[in-house]
CSV table of C-alpha atoms and ligand atoms in Angstrom, one decimal:
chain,number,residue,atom,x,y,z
H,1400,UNK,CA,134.2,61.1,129.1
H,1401,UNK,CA,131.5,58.8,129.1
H,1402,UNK,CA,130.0,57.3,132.8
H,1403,UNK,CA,129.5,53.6,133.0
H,1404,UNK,CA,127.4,51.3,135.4
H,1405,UNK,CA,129.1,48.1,136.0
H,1406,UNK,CA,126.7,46.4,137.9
H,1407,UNK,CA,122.9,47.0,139.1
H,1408,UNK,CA,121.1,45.3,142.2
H,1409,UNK,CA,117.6,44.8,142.5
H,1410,UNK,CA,116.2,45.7,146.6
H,1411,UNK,CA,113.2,46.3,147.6
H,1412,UNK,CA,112.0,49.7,146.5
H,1413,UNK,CA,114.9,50.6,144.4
H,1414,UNK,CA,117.8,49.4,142.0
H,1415,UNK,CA,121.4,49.9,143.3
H,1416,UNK,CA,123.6,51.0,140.4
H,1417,UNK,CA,127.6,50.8,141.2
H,1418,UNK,CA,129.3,52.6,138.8
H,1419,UNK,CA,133.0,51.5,136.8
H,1420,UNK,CA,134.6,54.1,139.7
H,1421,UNK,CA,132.5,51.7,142.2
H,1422,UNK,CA,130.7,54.6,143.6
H,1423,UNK,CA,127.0,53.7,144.1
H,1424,UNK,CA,123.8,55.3,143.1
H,1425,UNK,CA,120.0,54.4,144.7
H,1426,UNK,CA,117.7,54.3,141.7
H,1427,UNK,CA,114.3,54.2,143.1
H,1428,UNK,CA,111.7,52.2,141.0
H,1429,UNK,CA,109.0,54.9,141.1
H,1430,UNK,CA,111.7,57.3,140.1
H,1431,UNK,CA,113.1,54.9,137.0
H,1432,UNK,CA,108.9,54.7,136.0
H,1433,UNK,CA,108.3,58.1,136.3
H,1434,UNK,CA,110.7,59.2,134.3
H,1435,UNK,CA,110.4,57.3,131.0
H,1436,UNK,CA,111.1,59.1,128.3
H,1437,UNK,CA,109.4,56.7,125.7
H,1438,UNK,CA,106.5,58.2,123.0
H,1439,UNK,CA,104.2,56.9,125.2
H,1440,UNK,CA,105.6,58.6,128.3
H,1441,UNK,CA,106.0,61.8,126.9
H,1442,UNK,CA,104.1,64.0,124.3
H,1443,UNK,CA,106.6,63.6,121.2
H,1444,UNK,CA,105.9,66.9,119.6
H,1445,UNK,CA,106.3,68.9,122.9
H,1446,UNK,CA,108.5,66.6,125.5
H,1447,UNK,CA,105.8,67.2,128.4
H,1448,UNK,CA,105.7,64.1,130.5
H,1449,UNK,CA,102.1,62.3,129.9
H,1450,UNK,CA,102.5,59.7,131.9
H,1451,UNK,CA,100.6,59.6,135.4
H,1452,UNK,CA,102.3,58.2,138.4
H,1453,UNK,CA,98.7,56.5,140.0
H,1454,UNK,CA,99.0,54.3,137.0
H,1455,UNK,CA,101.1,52.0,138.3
H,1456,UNK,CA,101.3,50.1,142.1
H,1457,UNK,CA,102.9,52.1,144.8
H,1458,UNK,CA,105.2,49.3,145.5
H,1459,UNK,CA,106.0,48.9,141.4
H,1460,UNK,CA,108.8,46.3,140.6
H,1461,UNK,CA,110.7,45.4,137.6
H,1462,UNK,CA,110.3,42.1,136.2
H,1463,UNK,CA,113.9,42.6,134.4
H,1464,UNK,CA,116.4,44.7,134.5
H,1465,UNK,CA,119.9,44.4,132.1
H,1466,UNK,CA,122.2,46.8,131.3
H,1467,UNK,CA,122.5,46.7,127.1
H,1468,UNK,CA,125.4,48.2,124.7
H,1469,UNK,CA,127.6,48.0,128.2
H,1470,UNK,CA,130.5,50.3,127.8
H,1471,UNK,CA,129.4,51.8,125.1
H,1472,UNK,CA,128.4,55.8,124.6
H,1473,UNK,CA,125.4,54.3,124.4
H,1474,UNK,CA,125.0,52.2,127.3
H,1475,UNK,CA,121.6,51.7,129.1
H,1476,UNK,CA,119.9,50.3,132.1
H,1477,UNK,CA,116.8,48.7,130.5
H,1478,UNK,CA,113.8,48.0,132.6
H,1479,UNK,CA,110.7,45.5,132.0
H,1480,UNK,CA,107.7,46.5,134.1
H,1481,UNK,CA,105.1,43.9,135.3
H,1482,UNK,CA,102.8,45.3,132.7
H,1483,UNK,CA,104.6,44.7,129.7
H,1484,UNK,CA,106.0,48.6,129.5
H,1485,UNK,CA,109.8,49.1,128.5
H,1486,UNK,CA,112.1,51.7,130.0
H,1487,UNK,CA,115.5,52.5,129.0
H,1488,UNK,CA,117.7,55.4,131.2
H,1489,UNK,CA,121.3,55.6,129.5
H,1490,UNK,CA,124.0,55.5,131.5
H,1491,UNK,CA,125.4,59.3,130.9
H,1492,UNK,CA,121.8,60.7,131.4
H,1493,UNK,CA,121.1,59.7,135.0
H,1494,UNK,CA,125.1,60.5,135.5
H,1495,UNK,CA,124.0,64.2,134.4
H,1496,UNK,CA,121.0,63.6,137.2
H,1497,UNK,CA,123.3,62.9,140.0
H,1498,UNK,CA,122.8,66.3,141.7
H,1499,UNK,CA,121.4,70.1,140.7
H,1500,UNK,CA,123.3,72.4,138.8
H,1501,UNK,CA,125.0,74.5,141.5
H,1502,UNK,CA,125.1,78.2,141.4
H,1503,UNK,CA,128.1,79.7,143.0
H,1504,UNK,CA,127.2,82.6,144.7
H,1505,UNK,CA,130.1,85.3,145.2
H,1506,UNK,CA,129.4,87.7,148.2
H,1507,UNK,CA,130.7,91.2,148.6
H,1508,UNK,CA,131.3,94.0,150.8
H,1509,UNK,CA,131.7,97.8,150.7
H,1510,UNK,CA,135.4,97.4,148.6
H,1511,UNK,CA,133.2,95.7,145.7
H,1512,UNK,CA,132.2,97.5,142.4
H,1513,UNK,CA,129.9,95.9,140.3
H,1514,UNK,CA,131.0,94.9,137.1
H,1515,UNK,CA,130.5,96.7,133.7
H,1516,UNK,CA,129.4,95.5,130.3
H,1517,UNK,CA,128.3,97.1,126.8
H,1518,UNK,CA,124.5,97.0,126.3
H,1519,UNK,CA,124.8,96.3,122.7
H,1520,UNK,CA,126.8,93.7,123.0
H,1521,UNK,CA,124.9,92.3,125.7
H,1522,UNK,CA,121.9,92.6,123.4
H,1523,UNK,CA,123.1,91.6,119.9
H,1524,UNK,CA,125.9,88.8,121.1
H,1525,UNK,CA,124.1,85.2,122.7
H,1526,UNK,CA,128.7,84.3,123.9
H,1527,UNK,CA,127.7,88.4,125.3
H,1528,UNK,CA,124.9,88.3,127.2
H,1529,UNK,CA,125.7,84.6,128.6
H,1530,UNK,CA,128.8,86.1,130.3
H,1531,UNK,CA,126.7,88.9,131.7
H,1532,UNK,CA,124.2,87.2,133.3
H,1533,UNK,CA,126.3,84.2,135.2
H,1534,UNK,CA,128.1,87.5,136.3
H,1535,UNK,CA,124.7,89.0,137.6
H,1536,UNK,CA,123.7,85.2,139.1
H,1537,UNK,CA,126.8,85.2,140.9
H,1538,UNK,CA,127.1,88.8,142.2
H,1539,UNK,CA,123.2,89.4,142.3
H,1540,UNK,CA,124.7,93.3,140.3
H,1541,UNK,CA,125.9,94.2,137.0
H,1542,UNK,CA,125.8,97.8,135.3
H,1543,UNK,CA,125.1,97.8,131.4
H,1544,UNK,CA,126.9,100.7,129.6
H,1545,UNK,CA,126.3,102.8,126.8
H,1546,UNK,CA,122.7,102.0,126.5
H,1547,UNK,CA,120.1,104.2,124.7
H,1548,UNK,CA,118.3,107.5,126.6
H,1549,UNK,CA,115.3,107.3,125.0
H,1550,UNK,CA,112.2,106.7,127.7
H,1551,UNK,CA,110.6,103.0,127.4
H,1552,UNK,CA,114.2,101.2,125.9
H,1553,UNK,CA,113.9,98.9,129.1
H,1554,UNK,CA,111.3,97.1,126.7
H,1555,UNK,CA,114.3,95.9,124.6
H,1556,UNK,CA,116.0,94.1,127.7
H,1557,UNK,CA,112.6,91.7,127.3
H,1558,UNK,CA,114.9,89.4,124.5
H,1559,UNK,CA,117.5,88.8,127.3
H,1560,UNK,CA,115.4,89.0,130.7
H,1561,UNK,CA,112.5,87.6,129.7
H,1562,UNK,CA,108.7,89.2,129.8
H,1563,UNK,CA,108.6,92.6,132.5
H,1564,UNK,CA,107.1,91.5,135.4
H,1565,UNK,CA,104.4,94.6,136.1
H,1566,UNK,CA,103.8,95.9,139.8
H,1567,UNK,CA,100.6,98.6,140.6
H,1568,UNK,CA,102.9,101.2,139.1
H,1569,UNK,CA,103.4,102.1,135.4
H,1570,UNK,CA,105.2,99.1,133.7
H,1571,UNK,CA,107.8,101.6,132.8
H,1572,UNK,CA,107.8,103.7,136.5
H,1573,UNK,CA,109.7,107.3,136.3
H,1574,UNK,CA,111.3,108.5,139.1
H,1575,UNK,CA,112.1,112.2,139.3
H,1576,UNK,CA,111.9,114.8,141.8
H,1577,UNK,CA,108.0,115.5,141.6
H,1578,UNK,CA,106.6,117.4,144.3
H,1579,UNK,CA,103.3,115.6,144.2
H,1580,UNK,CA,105.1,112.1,144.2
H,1581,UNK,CA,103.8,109.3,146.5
H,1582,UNK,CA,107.3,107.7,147.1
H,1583,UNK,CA,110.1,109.1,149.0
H,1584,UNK,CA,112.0,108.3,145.5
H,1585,UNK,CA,110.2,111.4,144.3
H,1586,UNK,CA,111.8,113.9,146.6
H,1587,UNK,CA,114.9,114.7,147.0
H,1588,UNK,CA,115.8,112.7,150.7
H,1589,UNK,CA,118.5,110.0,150.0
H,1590,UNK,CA,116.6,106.9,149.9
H,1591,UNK,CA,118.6,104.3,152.4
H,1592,UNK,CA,119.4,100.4,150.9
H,1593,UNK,CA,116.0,98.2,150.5
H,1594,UNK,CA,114.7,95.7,147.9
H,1595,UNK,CA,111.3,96.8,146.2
H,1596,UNK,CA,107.7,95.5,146.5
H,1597,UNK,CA,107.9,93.8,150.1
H,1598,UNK,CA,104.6,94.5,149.9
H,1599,UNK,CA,103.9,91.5,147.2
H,1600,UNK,CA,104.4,88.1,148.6
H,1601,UNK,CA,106.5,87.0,145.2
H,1602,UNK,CA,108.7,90.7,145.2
H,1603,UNK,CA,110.0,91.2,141.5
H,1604,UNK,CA,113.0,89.4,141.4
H,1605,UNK,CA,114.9,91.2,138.9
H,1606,UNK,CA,115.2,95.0,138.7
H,1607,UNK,CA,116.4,97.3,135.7
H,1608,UNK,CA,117.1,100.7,136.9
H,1609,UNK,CA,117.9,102.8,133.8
H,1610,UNK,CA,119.2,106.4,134.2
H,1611,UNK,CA,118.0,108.3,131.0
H,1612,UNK,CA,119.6,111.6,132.1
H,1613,UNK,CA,121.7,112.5,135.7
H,1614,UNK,CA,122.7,115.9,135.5
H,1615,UNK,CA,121.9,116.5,139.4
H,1616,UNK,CA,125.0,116.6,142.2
H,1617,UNK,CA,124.6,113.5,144.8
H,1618,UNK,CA,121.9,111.2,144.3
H,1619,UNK,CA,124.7,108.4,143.8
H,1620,UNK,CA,123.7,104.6,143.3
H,1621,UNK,CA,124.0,102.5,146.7
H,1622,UNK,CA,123.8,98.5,146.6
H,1623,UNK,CA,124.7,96.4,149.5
H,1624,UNK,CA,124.6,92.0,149.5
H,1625,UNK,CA,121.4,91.0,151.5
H,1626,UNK,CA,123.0,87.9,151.5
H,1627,UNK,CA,126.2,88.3,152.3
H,1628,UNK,CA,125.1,90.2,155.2
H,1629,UNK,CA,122.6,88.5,156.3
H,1630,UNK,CA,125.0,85.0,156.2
H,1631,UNK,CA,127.2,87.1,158.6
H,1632,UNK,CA,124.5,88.1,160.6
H,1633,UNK,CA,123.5,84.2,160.7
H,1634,UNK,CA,126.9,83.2,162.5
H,1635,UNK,CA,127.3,85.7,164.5
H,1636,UNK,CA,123.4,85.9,166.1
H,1637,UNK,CA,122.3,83.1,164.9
H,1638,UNK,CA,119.1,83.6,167.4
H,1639,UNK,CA,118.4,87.1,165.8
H,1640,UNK,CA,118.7,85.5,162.8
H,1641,UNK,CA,116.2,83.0,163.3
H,1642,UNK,CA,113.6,85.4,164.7
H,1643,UNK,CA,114.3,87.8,161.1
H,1644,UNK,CA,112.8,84.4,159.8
H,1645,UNK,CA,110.1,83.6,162.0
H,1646,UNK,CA,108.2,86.8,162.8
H,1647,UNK,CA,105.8,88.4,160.2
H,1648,UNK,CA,106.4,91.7,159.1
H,1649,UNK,CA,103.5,93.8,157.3
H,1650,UNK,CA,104.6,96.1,154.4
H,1651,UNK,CA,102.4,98.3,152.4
H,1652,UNK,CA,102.7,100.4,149.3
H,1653,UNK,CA,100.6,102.3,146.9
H,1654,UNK,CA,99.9,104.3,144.1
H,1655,UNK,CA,97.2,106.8,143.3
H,1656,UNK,CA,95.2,103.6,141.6
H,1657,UNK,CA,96.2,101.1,143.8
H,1658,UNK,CA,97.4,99.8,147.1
H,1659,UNK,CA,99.0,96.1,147.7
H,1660,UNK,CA,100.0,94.9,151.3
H,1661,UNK,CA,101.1,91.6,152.5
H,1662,UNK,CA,102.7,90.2,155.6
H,1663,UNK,CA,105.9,88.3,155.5
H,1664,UNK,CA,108.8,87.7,157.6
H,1665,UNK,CA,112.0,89.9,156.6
H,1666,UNK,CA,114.0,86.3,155.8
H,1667,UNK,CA,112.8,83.0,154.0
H,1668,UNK,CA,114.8,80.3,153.6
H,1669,UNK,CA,115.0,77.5,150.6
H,1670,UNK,CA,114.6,73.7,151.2
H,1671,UNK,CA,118.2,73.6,151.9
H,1672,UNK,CA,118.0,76.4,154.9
H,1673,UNK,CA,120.0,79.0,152.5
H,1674,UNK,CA,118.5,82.1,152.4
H,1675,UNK,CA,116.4,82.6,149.5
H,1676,UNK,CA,115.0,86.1,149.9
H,1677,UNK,CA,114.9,88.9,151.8
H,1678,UNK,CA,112.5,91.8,152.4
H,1679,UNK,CA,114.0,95.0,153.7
H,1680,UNK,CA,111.9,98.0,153.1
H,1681,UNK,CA,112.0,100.8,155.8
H,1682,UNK,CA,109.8,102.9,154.0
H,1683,UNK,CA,107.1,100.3,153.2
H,1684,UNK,CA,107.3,98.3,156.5
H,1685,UNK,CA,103.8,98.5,158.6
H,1686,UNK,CA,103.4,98.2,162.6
H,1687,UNK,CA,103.8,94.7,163.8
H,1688,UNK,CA,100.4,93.9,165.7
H,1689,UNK,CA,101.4,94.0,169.1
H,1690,UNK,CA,99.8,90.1,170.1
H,1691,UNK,CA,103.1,88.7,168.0
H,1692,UNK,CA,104.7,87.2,170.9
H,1693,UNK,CA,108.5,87.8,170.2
H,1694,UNK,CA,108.0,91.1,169.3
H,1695,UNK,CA,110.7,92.3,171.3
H,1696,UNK,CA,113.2,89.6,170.4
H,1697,UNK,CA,112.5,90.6,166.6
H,1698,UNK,CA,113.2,94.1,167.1
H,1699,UNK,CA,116.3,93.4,169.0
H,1700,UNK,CA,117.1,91.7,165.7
H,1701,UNK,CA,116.2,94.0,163.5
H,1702,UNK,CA,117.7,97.0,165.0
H,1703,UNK,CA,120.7,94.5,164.8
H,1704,UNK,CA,120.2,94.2,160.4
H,1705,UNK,CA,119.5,97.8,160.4
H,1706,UNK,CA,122.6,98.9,161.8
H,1707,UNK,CA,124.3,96.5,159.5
H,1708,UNK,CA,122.5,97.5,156.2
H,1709,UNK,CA,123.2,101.4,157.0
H,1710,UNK,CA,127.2,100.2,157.4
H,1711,UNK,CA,129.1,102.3,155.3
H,1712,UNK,CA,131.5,99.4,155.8
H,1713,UNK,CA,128.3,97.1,153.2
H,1714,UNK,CA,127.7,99.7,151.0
H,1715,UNK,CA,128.8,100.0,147.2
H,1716,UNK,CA,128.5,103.4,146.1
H,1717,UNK,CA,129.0,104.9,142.4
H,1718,UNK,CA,127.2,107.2,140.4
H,1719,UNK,CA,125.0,105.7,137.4
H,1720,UNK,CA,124.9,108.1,134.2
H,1721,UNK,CA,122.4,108.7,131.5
H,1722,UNK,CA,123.0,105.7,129.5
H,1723,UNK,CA,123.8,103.2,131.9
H,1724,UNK,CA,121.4,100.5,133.4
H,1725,UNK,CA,122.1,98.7,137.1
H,1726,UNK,CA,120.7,95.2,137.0
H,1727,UNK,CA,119.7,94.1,140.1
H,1728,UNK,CA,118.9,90.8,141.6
H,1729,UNK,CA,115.8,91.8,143.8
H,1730,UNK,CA,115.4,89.5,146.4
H,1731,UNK,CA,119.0,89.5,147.4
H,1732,UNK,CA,120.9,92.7,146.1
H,1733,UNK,CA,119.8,96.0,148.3
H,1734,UNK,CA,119.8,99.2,146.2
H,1735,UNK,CA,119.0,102.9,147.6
H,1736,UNK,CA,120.8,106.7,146.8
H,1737,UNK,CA,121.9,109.5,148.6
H,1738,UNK,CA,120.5,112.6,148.6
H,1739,UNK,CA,120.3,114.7,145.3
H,1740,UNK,CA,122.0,118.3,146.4
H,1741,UNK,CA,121.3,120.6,143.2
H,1742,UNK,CA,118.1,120.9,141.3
H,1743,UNK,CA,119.8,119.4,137.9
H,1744,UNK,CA,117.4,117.2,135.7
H,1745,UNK,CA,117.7,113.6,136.8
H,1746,UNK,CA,115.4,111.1,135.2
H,1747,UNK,CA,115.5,107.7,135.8
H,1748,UNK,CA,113.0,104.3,134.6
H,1749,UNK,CA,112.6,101.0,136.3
H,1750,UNK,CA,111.4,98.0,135.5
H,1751,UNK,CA,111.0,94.3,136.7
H,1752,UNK,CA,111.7,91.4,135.8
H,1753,UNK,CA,111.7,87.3,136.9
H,1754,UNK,CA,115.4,85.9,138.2
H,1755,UNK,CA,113.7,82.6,137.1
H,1756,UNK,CA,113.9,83.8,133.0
H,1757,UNK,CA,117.1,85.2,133.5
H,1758,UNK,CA,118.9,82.6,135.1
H,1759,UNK,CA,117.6,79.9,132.6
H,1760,UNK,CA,118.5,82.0,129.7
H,1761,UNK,CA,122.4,81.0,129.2
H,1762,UNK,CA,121.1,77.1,129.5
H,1763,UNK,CA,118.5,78.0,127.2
H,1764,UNK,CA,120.8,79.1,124.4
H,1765,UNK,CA,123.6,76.4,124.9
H,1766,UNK,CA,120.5,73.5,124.7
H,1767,UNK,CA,119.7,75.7,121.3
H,1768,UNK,CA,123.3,75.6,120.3
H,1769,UNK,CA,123.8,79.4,119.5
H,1770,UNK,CA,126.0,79.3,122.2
P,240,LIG,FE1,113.6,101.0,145.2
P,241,LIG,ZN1,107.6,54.8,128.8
């Protein structure tokens, strides 16, 4: 189906384009200028835009506008600038700008269990790995299967997830009971729910946690939905809520090179006032300097997200084996164990990645058409 402007108005700062269905779009003049896609606008061999807006008058108006092959697949709103420069937007590509891409986000409780999917075919199949990863942007959790036990194969997940983001641990990180170990992952405690790296003020937003060998009693995997949760916890407190993303919280974290600490509040928000992170680490969290002045009003609302993320009622619980990978989406999806209860070998690997490579990389392969 092909989307066709019937008529086009010229106002002060911008065209009004009413489409065949008579709805009406505003097509600002700075925006038609800016985003030329002429040889001259852009850099032919790589598509960049070249164009600067300072080059033209803040209060830019078209000499002519027309709308050419009308009806057509081909149809265009063609624009004549003062300066002699031509601009031509077809019809279907500023229908395909009318609004983002939406991501539906699917939240979950306690009764959820995250979705499995073969590792080779994730790996060697572009239809694959597409269907994987909308499930992982919708859910925030998958769990690949039958994946390899050698050490280091989170490497390979690099095709797919793009470059592993590296953190002041080992870009491959081990975590086995290691009585010299500077992480409470290292012993045998359970570890309770919490995303990793509060202590960076961009967390990893993608984590790979690959069991090479589980041979130990307990220590099952735990994930709960920041999100989800924290929605709930929105409506129902909305004034705890607000404080969560107000007040800064310090967290701290280190390794026997380094240390990295940074202060953030526990929430942040997107343009749109969703929530577009959260930082929930018990272990790493640092005292609050006692000038903030709503200290007692955050901690009111943090006893109030504790008690919610230790809910048995949010938690997901299942046991990952050697072989298996849990995908995680970092800044949303809370992940922890319970305690190990035998001395059996357990080895597990994790590695980082950016939700910003993953979530492009199903677009990216339709726009290459191998998909
Ligand atoms: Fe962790
Ligand atoms: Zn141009």
């Amino acid at each position: 189906m092909h989307h066709s402007i019937s008529s086009v108005a010229r106002n002060a700062d911008a065209l009004t384009a009413v489409w065949s269905g008579g709805e009406r779009t505003e097509l600002p003049y700075l925006w038609l200028r800016d985003n030329c896609g002429c040889s001259e606008c852009c850099v032919e061999q790589t598509t960049e835009k070249r164009f600067h807006l300072f080059r033209v008058p803040s209060d830019l108006k078209p000499s002519t506008v027309s709308i050419e092959d009308a009806g057509s697949e081909d149809e265009a709103v063609s624009i004549a600038w003062p300066d002699g420069h031509l601009t031509r937007h077809r019809s279907s590509e500023i229908h395909g700008l009318l609004s983002p891409p939406r991501l539906d986000l699917q939240y979950w409780d306690g009764r959820f269990q995250p979705r499995r999917f073969d590792y080779g075919r994730f790996q060697a199949s572009d239809r694959a790995a597409a269907e994987v990863i909308e499930e992982f942007l919708r859910t925030g959790v998958c769990v690949l299967v039958d994946a390899p036990t050698e050490p280091d194969s989170l490497e390979q997940l690099a095709t797919r997830l793009g470059p592993i983001r590296e953190v002041l641990f080992e870009r491959i990180h081990n975590v086995m009971l290691d009585p010299k170990g500077y992480n409470i992952a290292h012993t045998g405690l359970a570890v309770a729910p919490h995303n990793d790296f509060t202590s960076y003020t961009w967390p990893p937003s993608v984590q790979a946690l690959h069991m090479l060998v589980n041979e130990c009693e307990g220590g099952e995997s735990t994930v709960v939905d920041g999100f989800g949760l924290l929605n709930e916890l929105r409506s129902d407190h909305p004034d705890k809520f607000d404080v969560l993303c107000k007040v800064p919280v310090p967290s701290r974290i280190f390794s026997e090179e380094y240390e990295c600490y940074a202060v953030n509040p526990m929430v942040a928000l997107d343009s749109d006032g969703e929530v577009r992170m959260m930082r929930f680490n018990t272990a790493q969290m640092q005292a609050i300097p006692l000038s903030e002045p709503r200290l007692g009003e955050f901690y009111a609302a943090y006893h109030e997200l504790s008690r919610r993320v230790n809910d048995p009622g949010a938690q997901v619980n299942f046991r990952l084996e050697g072989g298996q990978i849990l995908l995680c989406a970092g800044h949303r999806v809370l992940h922890g164990r319970t305690a190990l209860r035998s001395n059996g070998h357990r080895h597990l690997q994790d590695a980082y990645f950016e939700h910003d490579n993953v979530r492009n990389h199903p677009g990216m392969l339709r726009r290459t058409g191998r998909i």
